[in-house]
PDB file of C-alpha atoms and ligand atoms in Angstrom:
ATOM      1  CA  MET A 372     -18.269   1.597  25.685  1.00 85.00           C
ATOM      2  CA  ASN A 373     -22.019   0.832  25.384  1.00 92.00           C
ATOM      3  CA  PHE A 374     -22.998  -0.553  21.698  1.00 96.00           C
ATOM      4  CA  VAL A 375     -27.129  -0.122  21.802  1.00 97.00           C
ATOM      5  CA  SER A 376     -29.887  -0.699  18.866  1.00 97.00           C
ATOM      6  CA  ILE A 377     -29.621   2.049  15.629  1.00 98.00           C
ATOM      7  CA  GLN A 378     -33.362   2.138  17.231  1.00 98.00           C
ATOM      8  CA  ASP A 379     -32.500   4.274  19.959  1.00 96.00           C
ATOM      9  CA  THR A 380     -30.051   6.532  18.662  1.00 96.00           C
ATOM     10  CA  SER A 381     -31.142   9.971  17.272  1.00 96.00           C
ATOM     11  CA  LYS A 382     -31.182  11.526  14.209  1.00 96.00           C
ATOM     12  CA  GLU A 383     -29.107  14.257  15.258  1.00 96.00           C
ATOM     13  CA  THR A 384     -26.602  11.999  16.436  1.00 97.00           C
ATOM     14  CA  ILE A 385     -26.518   9.427  13.676  1.00 98.00           C
ATOM     15  CA  ASP A 386     -26.022  12.585  11.223  1.00 97.00           C
ATOM     16  CA  ALA A 387     -23.205  13.923  12.903  1.00 97.00           C
ATOM     17  CA  PHE A 388     -21.426  10.254  12.506  1.00 98.00           C
ATOM     18  CA  ASP A 389     -18.306  10.671   9.675  1.00 98.00           C
ATOM     19  CA  CYS A 390     -16.005   7.406   8.526  1.00 97.00           C
ATOM     20  CA  GLY A 391     -14.813   9.066   5.493  1.00 95.00           C
ATOM     21  CA  SER A 392     -16.354   6.977   3.115  1.00 95.00           C
ATOM     22  CA  ASP A 393     -19.811   8.367   1.480  1.00 96.00           C
ATOM     23  CA  GLU A 394     -21.074   4.645   0.968  1.00 95.00           C
ATOM     24  CA  LEU A 395     -21.026   4.364   5.081  1.00 96.00           C
ATOM     25  CA  ASN A 396     -21.629   7.426   6.124  1.00 98.00           C
ATOM     26  CA  GLU A 397     -25.437   7.064   3.513  1.00 98.00           C
ATOM     27  CA  PHE A 398     -26.051   3.975   5.177  1.00 98.00           C
ATOM     28  CA  ILE A 399     -26.125   5.008   8.694  1.00 98.00           C
ATOM     29  CA  ARG A 400     -28.022   8.194   7.797  1.00 98.00           C
ATOM     30  CA  LYS A 401     -30.370   7.164   4.965  1.00 98.00           C
ATOM     31  CA  TYR A 402     -30.744   3.070   5.352  1.00 98.00           C
ATOM     32  CA  ALA A 403     -29.682   1.934   9.062  1.00 98.00           C
ATOM     33  CA  LYS A 404     -32.424   2.773  11.188  1.00 98.00           C
ATOM     34  CA  GLN A 405     -35.066   1.516   8.344  1.00 98.00           C
ATOM     35  CA  ASN A 406     -33.011  -2.074   7.946  1.00 98.00           C
ATOM     36  CA  ASP A 407     -33.086  -2.656  11.228  1.00 98.00           C
ATOM     37  CA  LYS A 408     -37.028  -1.814  11.417  1.00 98.00           C
ATOM     38  CA  LYS A 409     -37.850  -4.462   8.285  1.00 98.00           C
ATOM     39  CA  ASP A 410     -35.806  -7.321   9.330  1.00 98.00           C
ATOM     40  CA  ILE A 411     -33.684  -6.741   6.513  1.00 98.00           C
ATOM     41  CA  GLY A 412     -29.972  -5.561   8.268  1.00 98.00           C
ATOM     42  CA  LYS A 413     -29.331  -5.039  12.040  1.00 98.00           C
ATOM     43  CA  THR A 414     -27.356  -1.870  13.420  1.00 98.00           C
ATOM     44  CA  PHE A 415     -25.387  -1.587  16.493  1.00 98.00           C
ATOM     45  CA  VAL A 416     -23.819   1.412  17.139  1.00 98.00           C
ATOM     46  CA  CYS A 417     -21.090   2.072  19.469  1.00 98.00           C
ATOM     47  CA  THR A 418     -21.344   5.722  21.954  1.00 96.00           C
ATOM     48  CA  GLU A 419     -19.539   7.593  23.380  1.00 93.00           C
ATOM     49  CA  ASP A 420     -21.596  10.680  25.487  1.00 89.00           C
ATOM     50  CA  ASP A 421     -23.545  11.512  22.283  1.00 88.00           C
ATOM     51  CA  HIS A 422     -21.724  10.932  19.611  1.00 95.00           C
ATOM     52  CA  ILE A 423     -21.359   7.637  17.572  1.00 98.00           C
ATOM     53  CA  ILE A 424     -17.773   6.004  17.726  1.00 98.00           C
ATOM     54  CA  GLY A 425     -18.460   2.919  15.327  1.00 98.00           C
ATOM     55  CA  TYR A 426     -21.103   0.758  13.722  1.00 98.00           C
ATOM     56  CA  TYR A 427     -21.448  -2.275  12.854  1.00 98.00           C
ATOM     57  CA  THR A 428     -24.907  -4.044  10.728  1.00 98.00           C
ATOM     58  CA  LEU A 429     -25.605  -8.113  10.565  1.00 98.00           C
ATOM     59  CA  SER A 430     -27.401  -9.864   8.342  1.00 98.00           C
ATOM     60  CA  ASN A 431     -27.913 -13.512   7.086  1.00 97.00           C
ATOM     61  CA  ALA A 432     -26.558 -15.172   4.644  1.00 97.00           C
ATOM     62  CA  GLN A 433     -25.084 -17.712   2.208  1.00 96.00           C
ATOM     63  CA  ILE A 434     -22.293 -19.235   0.219  1.00 94.00           C
ATOM     64  CA  MET A 435     -22.027 -21.520  -2.382  1.00 92.00           C
ATOM     65  CA  PHE A 436     -20.308 -25.053  -1.700  1.00 91.00           C
ATOM     66  CA  GLU A 437     -18.446 -24.050  -4.971  1.00 90.00           C
ATOM     67  CA  ASN A 438     -17.437 -20.641  -3.851  1.00 89.00           C
ATOM     68  CA  THR A 439     -15.775 -22.358  -0.860  1.00 90.00           C
ATOM     69  CA  PRO A 440     -11.996 -22.047  -0.684  1.00 88.00           C
ATOM     70  CA  LYS A 441     -10.832 -26.061  -0.873  1.00 87.00           C
ATOM     71  CA  GLU A 442      -8.526 -25.262   2.390  1.00 89.00           C
ATOM     72  CA  LEU A 443     -12.044 -24.172   4.586  1.00 92.00           C
ATOM     73  CA  SER A 444     -14.638 -27.054   2.499  1.00 90.00           C
ATOM     74  CA  LYS A 445     -13.567 -30.040   3.786  1.00 90.00           C
ATOM     75  CA  GLY A 446     -16.520 -32.234   5.284  1.00 92.00           C
ATOM     76  CA  LEU A 447     -19.101 -29.502   4.234  1.00 94.00           C
ATOM     77  CA  PRO A 448     -22.391 -30.787   2.408  1.00 93.00           C
ATOM     78  CA  LYS A 449     -22.701 -29.647  -0.834  1.00 93.00           C
ATOM     79  CA  TYR A 450     -25.454 -27.309   0.120  1.00 93.00           C
ATOM     80  CA  PRO A 451     -25.231 -23.843   0.076  1.00 95.00           C
ATOM     81  CA  ILE A 452     -23.388 -22.890   3.700  1.00 96.00           C
ATOM     82  CA  PRO A 453     -25.185 -20.712   6.259  1.00 97.00           C
ATOM     83  CA  CYS A 454     -23.239 -18.000   6.722  1.00 98.00           C
ATOM     84  CA  ILE A 455     -23.614 -14.265   8.605  1.00 98.00           C
ATOM     85  CA  ARG A 456     -22.380 -11.006   7.169  1.00 98.00           C
ATOM     86  CA  ILE A 457     -20.886  -8.381   9.171  1.00 97.00           C
ATOM     87  CA  ALA A 458     -22.361  -5.956   5.924  1.00 95.00           C
ATOM     88  CA  ARG A 459     -20.376  -2.872   7.170  1.00 96.00           C
ATOM     89  CA  LEU A 460     -18.231  -2.143   9.908  1.00 97.00           C
ATOM     90  CA  ALA A 461     -17.041   1.997  10.385  1.00 97.00           C
ATOM     91  CA  ILE A 462     -15.617   3.961  12.984  1.00 98.00           C
ATOM     92  CA  ASP A 463     -15.996   7.759  12.878  1.00 98.00           C
ATOM     93  CA  ARG A 464     -13.250   9.623  11.152  1.00 98.00           C
ATOM     94  CA  ARG A 465     -12.011  11.001  14.986  1.00 97.00           C
ATOM     95  CA  PHE A 466     -11.535   7.656  16.367  1.00 97.00           C
ATOM     96  CA  GLN A 467     -10.018   5.890  13.493  1.00 97.00           C
ATOM     97  CA  ASN A 468      -6.339   4.130  14.660  1.00 96.00           C
ATOM     98  CA  GLU A 469      -7.745   4.423  18.725  1.00 97.00           C
ATOM     99  CA  GLY A 470      -8.846  -0.001  18.604  1.00 97.00           C
ATOM    100  CA  TYR A 471     -12.027   1.207  18.395  1.00 97.00           C
ATOM    101  CA  GLY A 472     -12.266  -0.970  14.868  1.00 97.00           C
ATOM    102  CA  SER A 473     -10.700  -3.941  16.752  1.00 97.00           C
ATOM    103  CA  SER A 474     -13.735  -3.525  20.047  1.00 97.00           C
ATOM    104  CA  LEU A 475     -16.564  -3.464  17.597  1.00 97.00           C
ATOM    105  CA  LEU A 476     -15.373  -6.325  15.315  1.00 97.00           C
ATOM    106  CA  LYS A 477     -15.006  -8.537  18.486  1.00 96.00           C
ATOM    107  CA  ASN A 478     -18.224  -7.423  19.494  1.00 97.00           C
ATOM    108  CA  ALA A 479     -19.948  -8.378  16.545  1.00 97.00           C
ATOM    109  CA  LEU A 480     -17.719 -11.719  16.851  1.00 97.00           C
ATOM    110  CA  LEU A 481     -18.835 -12.213  20.263  1.00 96.00           C
ATOM    111  CA  LYS A 482     -22.780 -11.893  19.666  1.00 97.00           C
ATOM    112  CA  ILE A 483     -22.561 -14.485  16.487  1.00 98.00           C
ATOM    113  CA  VAL A 484     -20.515 -17.023  18.559  1.00 97.00           C
ATOM    114  CA  ARG A 485     -23.522 -16.410  20.913  1.00 97.00           C
ATOM    115  CA  LEU A 486     -26.113 -16.768  17.488  1.00 97.00           C
ATOM    116  CA  SER A 487     -24.215 -20.425  16.713  1.00 97.00           C
ATOM    117  CA  GLU A 488     -25.614 -21.385  19.675  1.00 97.00           C
ATOM    118  CA  HIS A 489     -29.144 -21.466  18.430  1.00 97.00           C
ATOM    119  CA  THR A 490     -28.777 -21.366  14.086  1.00 97.00           C
ATOM    120  CA  GLY A 491     -26.411 -23.246  11.928  1.00 97.00           C
ATOM    121  CA  ILE A 492     -23.753 -20.581  10.750  1.00 98.00           C
ATOM    122  CA  TYR A 493     -20.661 -21.752   9.527  1.00 97.00           C
ATOM    123  CA  PHE A 494     -19.087 -18.966   8.194  1.00 98.00           C
ATOM    124  CA  ILE A 495     -18.745 -15.412   8.711  1.00 98.00           C
ATOM    125  CA  ILE A 496     -18.580 -13.429   5.759  1.00 97.00           C
ATOM    126  CA  VAL A 497     -17.599  -9.701   5.543  1.00 96.00           C
ATOM    127  CA  ASP A 498     -17.509  -7.186   2.377  1.00 91.00           C
ATOM    128  CA  ALA A 499     -14.286  -5.241   2.720  1.00 92.00           C
ATOM    129  CA  LYS A 500     -13.395  -2.203   1.196  1.00 88.00           C
ATOM    130  CA  GLU A 501     -10.177  -1.108  -0.690  1.00 87.00           C
ATOM    131  CA  SER A 502      -9.343   0.372   2.614  1.00 86.00           C
ATOM    132  CA  SER A 503     -10.227  -2.230   4.591  1.00 91.00           C
ATOM    133  CA  ALA A 504      -9.141  -5.436   3.697  1.00 93.00           C
ATOM    134  CA  SER A 505      -5.978  -5.889   4.982  1.00 94.00           C
ATOM    135  CA  PHE A 506      -7.969  -4.961   8.789  1.00 95.00           C
ATOM    136  CA  TYR A 507     -10.115  -8.245   8.443  1.00 96.00           C
ATOM    137  CA  GLU A 508      -7.045 -10.220   6.694  1.00 95.00           C
ATOM    138  CA  HIS A 509      -4.893  -8.769  10.043  1.00 94.00           C
ATOM    139  CA  TYR A 510      -8.109 -10.746  12.330  1.00 95.00           C
ATOM    140  CA  GLY A 511      -7.280 -14.255   9.868  1.00 94.00           C
ATOM    141  CA  PHE A 512     -10.532 -13.457   7.233  1.00 96.00           C
ATOM    142  CA  ILE A 513      -9.326 -15.443   3.786  1.00 94.00           C
ATOM    143  CA  ARG A 514     -10.667 -14.029   1.118  1.00 91.00           C
ATOM    144  CA  LEU A 515     -13.409 -15.910  -1.278  1.00 87.00           C
ATOM    145  CA  ASN A 516     -11.302 -16.417  -4.055  1.00 69.00           C
ATOM    146  CA  MET A 517     -14.760 -14.725  -6.794  1.00 62.00           C
ATOM    147  CA  GLY A 518     -12.310 -11.664  -7.524  1.00 72.00           C
ATOM    148  CA  ASN A 519     -14.058  -9.651  -5.380  1.00 84.00           C
ATOM    149  CA  LEU A 520     -13.692  -8.113  -1.530  1.00 92.00           C
ATOM    150  CA  THR A 521     -15.161 -10.649   0.000  1.00 93.00           C
ATOM    151  CA  TYR A 522     -13.623 -12.203   3.370  1.00 95.00           C
ATOM    152  CA  ILE A 523     -14.537 -15.219   5.312  1.00 96.00           C
ATOM    153  CA  ILE A 524     -13.895 -17.305   8.734  1.00 97.00           C
ATOM    154  CA  PRO A 525     -15.225 -19.659   9.869  1.00 97.00           C
ATOM    155  CA  VAL A 526     -17.407 -19.698  13.215  1.00 98.00           C
ATOM    156  CA  SER A 527     -15.743 -22.529  15.088  1.00 96.00           C
ATOM    157  CA  THR A 528     -12.160 -20.652  14.628  1.00 96.00           C
ATOM    158  CA  VAL A 529     -13.553 -17.538  16.107  1.00 97.00           C
ATOM    159  CA  ARG A 530     -15.364 -19.926  18.813  1.00 96.00           C
ATOM    160  CA  LYS A 531     -11.566 -21.557  19.967  1.00 94.00           C
ATOM    161  CA  ALA A 532     -10.479 -17.868  19.484  1.00 92.00           C
ATOM    162  CA  ILE A 533     -12.390 -16.653  22.248  1.00 86.00           C
ATOM    163  CA  VAL A 534     -13.087 -19.658  24.149  1.00 78.00           C
ATOM    164  CA  ASN A 535      -8.763 -19.905  24.383  1.00 79.00           C
ATOM    165  CA  HIS A 536      -8.019 -15.747  25.618  1.00 73.00           C
TER     166      HIS A 536
HETATM  167  C1  COA B 969     -11.086  -0.004   8.512  1.00 82.34           C
HETATM  168  C2  COA B 969     -11.830   0.852  10.565  1.00 82.34           C
HETATM  169  C3  COA B 969     -12.693  -0.145  10.988  1.00 82.34           C
HETATM  170  C4  COA B 969     -10.560   0.310  10.817  1.00 82.34           C
HETATM  171  O1  COA B 969     -11.293   0.506  12.709  1.00 82.34           O
HETATM  172  P1  COA B 969      -9.915   1.037  12.896  1.00 82.34           P
HETATM  173  O2  COA B 969     -11.021   1.545  14.566  1.00 82.34           O
HETATM  174  O3  COA B 969      -9.692   3.119  12.561  1.00 82.34           O
HETATM  175  O4  COA B 969      -8.747   0.699  13.589  1.00 82.34           O
HETATM  176  P2  COA B 969      -8.244  -0.141  15.088  1.00 82.34           P
HETATM  177  O5  COA B 969      -7.316   0.544  15.549  1.00 82.34           O
HETATM  178  O6  COA B 969      -8.636  -0.818  16.206  1.00 82.34           O
HETATM  179  O7  COA B 969      -7.166  -1.346  14.884  1.00 82.34           O
HETATM  180  C5  COA B 969      -6.886  -2.353  15.071  1.00 82.34           C
HETATM  181  C6  COA B 969      -5.720  -3.159  13.914  1.00 82.34           C
HETATM  182  O8  COA B 969      -6.135  -3.573  12.510  1.00 82.34           O
HETATM  183  C7  COA B 969      -5.071  -2.527  11.829  1.00 82.34           C
HETATM  184  N1  COA B 969      -5.726  -1.757  11.169  1.00 82.34           N
HETATM  185  C8  COA B 969      -6.654  -0.954  11.343  1.00 82.34           C
HETATM  186  N2  COA B 969      -7.114  -0.541   9.904  1.00 82.34           N
HETATM  187  C9  COA B 969      -6.104  -1.327   9.040  1.00 82.34           C
HETATM  188  C10 COA B 969      -6.155  -1.399   7.994  1.00 82.34           C
HETATM  189  N3  COA B 969      -7.308  -0.204   6.958  1.00 82.34           N
HETATM  190  N4  COA B 969      -5.797  -1.800   6.685  1.00 82.34           N
HETATM  191  C11 COA B 969      -4.655  -2.472   8.006  1.00 82.34           C
HETATM  192  N5  COA B 969      -4.464  -2.799   9.070  1.00 82.34           N
HETATM  193  C12 COA B 969      -5.589  -1.796   9.846  1.00 82.34           C
HETATM  194  C13 COA B 969      -4.397  -2.065  13.337  1.00 82.34           C
HETATM  195  O9  COA B 969      -2.341  -1.685  12.472  1.00 82.34           O
HETATM  196  C14 COA B 969      -4.215  -2.467  14.183  1.00 82.34           C
HETATM  197  O10 COA B 969      -3.065  -3.435  14.115  1.00 82.34           O
HETATM  198  P3  COA B 969      -2.959  -3.723  16.235  1.00 82.34           P
HETATM  199  O11 COA B 969      -3.758  -4.695  16.526  1.00 82.34           O
HETATM  200  O12 COA B 969      -1.541  -5.157  15.226  1.00 82.34           O
HETATM  201  O13 COA B 969      -2.174  -2.448  16.488  1.00 82.34           O
HETATM  202  C15 COA B 969     -12.052   2.050  10.019  1.00 82.34           C
HETATM  203  O14 COA B 969     -10.436   2.905  10.559  1.00 82.34           O
HETATM  204  C16 COA B 969     -12.747   2.360   9.288  1.00 82.34           C
HETATM  205  O15 COA B 969     -14.257   2.948   9.787  1.00 82.34           O
HETATM  206  N6  COA B 969     -12.404   2.822   8.059  1.00 82.34           N
HETATM  207  C17 COA B 969     -13.176   3.791   7.187  1.00 82.34           C
HETATM  208  C18 COA B 969     -14.663   2.886   6.640  1.00 82.34           C
HETATM  209  C19 COA B 969     -14.016   1.614   5.829  1.00 82.34           C
HETATM  210  O16 COA B 969     -13.731   1.492   5.372  1.00 82.34           O
HETATM  211  N7  COA B 969     -15.004   0.909   6.832  1.00 82.34           N
HETATM  212  C20 COA B 969     -14.500  -0.803   6.633  1.00 82.34           C
HETATM  213  C21 COA B 969     -15.965  -1.088   5.269  1.00 82.34           C
HETATM  214  S1  COA B 969     -16.318  -2.943   5.497  1.00 82.34           S
END
């Protein structure tokens, strides 16, 4: 599998992407390149031949200590906690349920673990959709107690999983 920056992907290739979610399609078609260029969110695209299998976008985030689930907040300072957000992750309809979502998630997690050697990142945050909430639960993400579909996992948990793999 080949991962490249959205900047190295042509408009025709991007326009052909369809994951079944209007919001996620619109984001990659209209905003991903410009947000990437402006350093708002970095989008990585998984390609095969000249089509996009899937993409994900990373940005920085923080969560307030008070919003951190009790089981994950032991020993944390009572400051905003630094995080990386997987802001979007989507697979083209033609390739769903073939393991690509899992591969993209692993690629994103590996990248975040590498980044965590250079800057403070305590949690990884994901804003799931109704349709993908159980996908993230499957990988050990824990739902934040905020009445929405925000999920988190400590970087240390992911790091251990990678080392033990
Ligand atoms: C949700 C999505 C990213 C999953 O990617 P995928 O390539 O279809 O999933 P995979 O084939 O890699 O599945 C990996 C595992 O997660 C499970 N899984 C996949 N989609 C799931 C879902 N929606 N809910 C629950 N579990 C799911 C699979 O059963 C599989 O389990 P296994 O490893 O035990 O076999 C993809 O279907 C998608 O882009 N959907 C539309 C857009 C969307 O909702 N994106 C998420 C917004 S952030």
